[in-house]
mmCIF file of C-alpha atoms in Angstrom:
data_model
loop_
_atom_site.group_PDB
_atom_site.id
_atom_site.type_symbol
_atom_site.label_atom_id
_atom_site.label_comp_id
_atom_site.label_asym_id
_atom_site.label_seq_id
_atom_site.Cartn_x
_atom_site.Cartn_y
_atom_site.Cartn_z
ATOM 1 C CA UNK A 25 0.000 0.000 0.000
ATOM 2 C CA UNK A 26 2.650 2.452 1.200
ATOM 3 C CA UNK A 27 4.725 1.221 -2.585
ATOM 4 C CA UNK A 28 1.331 2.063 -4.277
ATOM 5 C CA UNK A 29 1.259 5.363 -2.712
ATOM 6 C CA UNK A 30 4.651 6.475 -3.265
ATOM 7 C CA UNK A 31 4.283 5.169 -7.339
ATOM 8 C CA UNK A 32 1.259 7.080 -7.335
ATOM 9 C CA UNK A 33 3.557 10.398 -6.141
ATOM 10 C CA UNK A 34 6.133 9.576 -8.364
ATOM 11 C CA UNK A 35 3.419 9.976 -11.268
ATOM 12 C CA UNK A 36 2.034 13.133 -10.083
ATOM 13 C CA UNK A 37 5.619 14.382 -9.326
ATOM 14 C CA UNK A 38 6.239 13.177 -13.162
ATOM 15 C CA UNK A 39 2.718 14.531 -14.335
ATOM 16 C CA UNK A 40 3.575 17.710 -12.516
ATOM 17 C CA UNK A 41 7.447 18.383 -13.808
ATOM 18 C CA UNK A 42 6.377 17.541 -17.616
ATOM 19 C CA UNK A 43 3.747 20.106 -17.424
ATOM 20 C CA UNK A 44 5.364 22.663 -15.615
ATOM 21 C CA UNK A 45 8.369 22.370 -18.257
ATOM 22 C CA UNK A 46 6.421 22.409 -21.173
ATOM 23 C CA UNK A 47 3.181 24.606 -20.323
ATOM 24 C CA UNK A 48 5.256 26.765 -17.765
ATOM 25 C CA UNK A 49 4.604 30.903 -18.720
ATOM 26 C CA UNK A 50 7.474 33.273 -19.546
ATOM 27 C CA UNK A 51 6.765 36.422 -18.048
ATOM 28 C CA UNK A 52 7.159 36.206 -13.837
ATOM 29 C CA UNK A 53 3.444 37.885 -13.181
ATOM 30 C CA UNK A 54 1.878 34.129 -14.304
ATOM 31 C CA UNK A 55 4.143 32.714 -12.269
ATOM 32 C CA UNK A 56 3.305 34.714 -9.300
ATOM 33 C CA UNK A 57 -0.165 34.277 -10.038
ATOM 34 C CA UNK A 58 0.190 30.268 -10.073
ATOM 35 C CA UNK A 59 -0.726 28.764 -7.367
ATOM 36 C CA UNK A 60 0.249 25.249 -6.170
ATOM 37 C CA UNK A 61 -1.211 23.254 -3.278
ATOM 38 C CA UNK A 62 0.375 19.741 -3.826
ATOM 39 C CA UNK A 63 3.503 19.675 -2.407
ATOM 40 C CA UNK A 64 5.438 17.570 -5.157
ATOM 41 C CA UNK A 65 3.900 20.437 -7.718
ATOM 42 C CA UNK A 66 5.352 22.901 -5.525
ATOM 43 C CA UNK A 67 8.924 21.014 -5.602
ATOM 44 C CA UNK A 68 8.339 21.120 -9.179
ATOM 45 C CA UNK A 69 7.850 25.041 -9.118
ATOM 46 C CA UNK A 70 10.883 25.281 -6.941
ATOM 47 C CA UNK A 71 12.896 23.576 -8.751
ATOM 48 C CA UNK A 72 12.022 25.833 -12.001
ATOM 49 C CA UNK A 73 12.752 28.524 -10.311
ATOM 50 C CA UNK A 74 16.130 27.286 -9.001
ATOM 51 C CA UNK A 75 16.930 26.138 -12.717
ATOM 52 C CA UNK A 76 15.253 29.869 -13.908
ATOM 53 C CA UNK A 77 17.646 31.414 -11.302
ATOM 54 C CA UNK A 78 21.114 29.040 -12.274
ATOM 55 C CA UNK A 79 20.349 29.999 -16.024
ATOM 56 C CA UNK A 80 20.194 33.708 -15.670
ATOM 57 C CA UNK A 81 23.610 33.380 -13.226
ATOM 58 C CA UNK A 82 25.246 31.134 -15.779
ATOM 59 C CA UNK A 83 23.972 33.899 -18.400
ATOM 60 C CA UNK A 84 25.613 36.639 -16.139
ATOM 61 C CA UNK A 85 28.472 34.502 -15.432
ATOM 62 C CA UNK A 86 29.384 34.125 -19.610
ATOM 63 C CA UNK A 87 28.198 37.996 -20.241
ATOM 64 C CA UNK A 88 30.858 38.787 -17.477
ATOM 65 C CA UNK A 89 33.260 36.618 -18.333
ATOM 66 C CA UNK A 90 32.770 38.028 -22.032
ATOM 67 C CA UNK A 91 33.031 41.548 -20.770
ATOM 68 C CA UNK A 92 35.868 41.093 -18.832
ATOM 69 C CA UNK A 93 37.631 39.081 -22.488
ATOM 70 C CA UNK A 94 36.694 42.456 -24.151
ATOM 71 C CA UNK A 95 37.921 44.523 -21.638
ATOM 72 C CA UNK A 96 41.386 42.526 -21.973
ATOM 73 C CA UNK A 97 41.374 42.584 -25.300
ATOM 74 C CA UNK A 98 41.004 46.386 -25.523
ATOM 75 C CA UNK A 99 43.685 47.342 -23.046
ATOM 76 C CA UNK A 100 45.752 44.835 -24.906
ATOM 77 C CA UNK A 101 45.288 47.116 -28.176
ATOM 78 C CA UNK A 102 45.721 50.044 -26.671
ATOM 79 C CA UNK A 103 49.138 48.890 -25.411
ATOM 80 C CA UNK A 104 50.024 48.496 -28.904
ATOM 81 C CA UNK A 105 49.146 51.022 -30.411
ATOM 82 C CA UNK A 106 51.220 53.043 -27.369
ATOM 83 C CA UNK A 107 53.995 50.537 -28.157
ATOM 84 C CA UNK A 108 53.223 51.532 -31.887
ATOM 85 C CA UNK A 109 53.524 55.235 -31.344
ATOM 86 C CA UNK A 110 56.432 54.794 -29.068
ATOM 87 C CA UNK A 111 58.295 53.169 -31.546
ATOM 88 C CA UNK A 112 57.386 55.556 -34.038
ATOM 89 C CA UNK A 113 58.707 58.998 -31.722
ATOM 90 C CA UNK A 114 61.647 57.035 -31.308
ATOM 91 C CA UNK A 115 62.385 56.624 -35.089
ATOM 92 C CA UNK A 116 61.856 60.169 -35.080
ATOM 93 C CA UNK A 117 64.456 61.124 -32.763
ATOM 94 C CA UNK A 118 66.690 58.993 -33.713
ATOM 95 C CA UNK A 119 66.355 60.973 -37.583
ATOM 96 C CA UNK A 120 66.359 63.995 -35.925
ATOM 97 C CA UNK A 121 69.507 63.069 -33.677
ATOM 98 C CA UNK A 122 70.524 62.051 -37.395
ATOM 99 C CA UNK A 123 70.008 64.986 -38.928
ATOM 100 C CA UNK A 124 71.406 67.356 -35.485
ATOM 101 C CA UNK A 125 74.780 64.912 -36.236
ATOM 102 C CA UNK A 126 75.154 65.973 -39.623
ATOM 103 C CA UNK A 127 74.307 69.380 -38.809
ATOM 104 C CA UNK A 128 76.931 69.614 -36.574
ATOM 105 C CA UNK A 129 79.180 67.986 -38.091
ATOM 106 C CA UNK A 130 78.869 70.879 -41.375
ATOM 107 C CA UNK A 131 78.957 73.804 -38.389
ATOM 108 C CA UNK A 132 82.104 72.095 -37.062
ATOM 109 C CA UNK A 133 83.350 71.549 -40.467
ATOM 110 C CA UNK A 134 82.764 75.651 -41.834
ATOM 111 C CA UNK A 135 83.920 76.727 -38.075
ATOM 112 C CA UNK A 136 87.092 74.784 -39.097
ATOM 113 C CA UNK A 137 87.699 76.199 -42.146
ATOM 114 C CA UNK A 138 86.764 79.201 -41.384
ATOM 115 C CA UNK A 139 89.266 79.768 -38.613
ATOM 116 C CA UNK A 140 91.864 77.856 -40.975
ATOM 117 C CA UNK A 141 91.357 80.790 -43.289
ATOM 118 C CA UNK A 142 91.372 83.011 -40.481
ATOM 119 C CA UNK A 143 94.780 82.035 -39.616
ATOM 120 C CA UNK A 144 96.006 82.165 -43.037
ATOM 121 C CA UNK A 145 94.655 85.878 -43.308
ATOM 122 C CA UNK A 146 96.436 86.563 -40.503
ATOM 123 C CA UNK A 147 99.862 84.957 -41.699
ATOM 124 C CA UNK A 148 99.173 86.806 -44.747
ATOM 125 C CA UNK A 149 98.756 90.268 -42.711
ATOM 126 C CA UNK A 150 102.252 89.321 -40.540
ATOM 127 C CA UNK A 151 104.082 88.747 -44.122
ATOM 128 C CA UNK A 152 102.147 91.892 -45.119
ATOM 129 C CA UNK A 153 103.227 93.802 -42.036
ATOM 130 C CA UNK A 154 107.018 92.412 -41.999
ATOM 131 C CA UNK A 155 107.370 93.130 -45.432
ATOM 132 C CA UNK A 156 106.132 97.010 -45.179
ATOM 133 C CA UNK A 157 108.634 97.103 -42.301
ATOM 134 C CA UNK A 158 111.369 96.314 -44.356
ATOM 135 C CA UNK A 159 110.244 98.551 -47.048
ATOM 136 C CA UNK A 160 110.521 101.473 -44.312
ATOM 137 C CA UNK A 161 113.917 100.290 -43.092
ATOM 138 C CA UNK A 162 115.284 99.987 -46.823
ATOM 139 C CA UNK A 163 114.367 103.253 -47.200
ATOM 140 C CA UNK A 164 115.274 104.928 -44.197
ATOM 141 C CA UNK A 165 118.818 103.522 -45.374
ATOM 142 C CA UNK A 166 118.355 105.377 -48.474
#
């Protein structure tokens, strides 16, 4: 009897579940509004809910998990595209250090030659001088 009466549970626990799956409503003001009195039906509801419930954690849990891939993702690209523009300034200095070399190197180059000249000019103004001295001596002995 007490076999008979748990088999006869088990069908309305069955009965219950298969209904509840495939009849339940989507929008939570039916489901507020159902009312269950057996207490394997209201298993049955409690367990939808708990499933409802894991479903829209497991949804939040991928969505965040997704998010947080994104967010990785995008800091990842922004560090390249510093390391990118990094690389890029430093290209540029290194022309412009390039280019500051060279420039140098012509200032130091006319600065040279123009105080190599210099010096000639004034060799050429101590022969100058020595020679007009010599002039004025020859003709002082006159």
């Amino acid at each position: 009897m007490f076999s008979l009466a748990l088999g006869e549970a088990d069908q309305k626990h069955n009965l219950a579940f298969s209904w509840f799956t495939r009849f339940r409503p989507f929008s939570s003001d039916h489901e507020k509004d159902f009312v269950v009195k057996d207490k394997h039906s209201q298993y049955v509801v409690r367990l939808c809910k708990y499933l409802k419930e894991r479903r829209q954690q497991t949804t939040r849990e991928t969505l965040l998990n997704k998010l947080q891939q994104v967010e990785k993702e995008l800091q990842q690209s922004k560090m390249e595209r510093e390391i990118e523009s990094i690389k890029t300034e430093v290209v540029q200095l290194e022309e412009e250090t390039k280019s500051d070399n060279t420039k140098a190197a012509a200032l130091q180059r006319a600065d040279t030659h123009k105080r190599e000249t210099i010096g000639n000019e004034v060799k050429k103004i101590d022969i100058l001088t020595a020679l007009n001295k010599e002039k004025q001596r020859t003709k002082r002995q006159r």
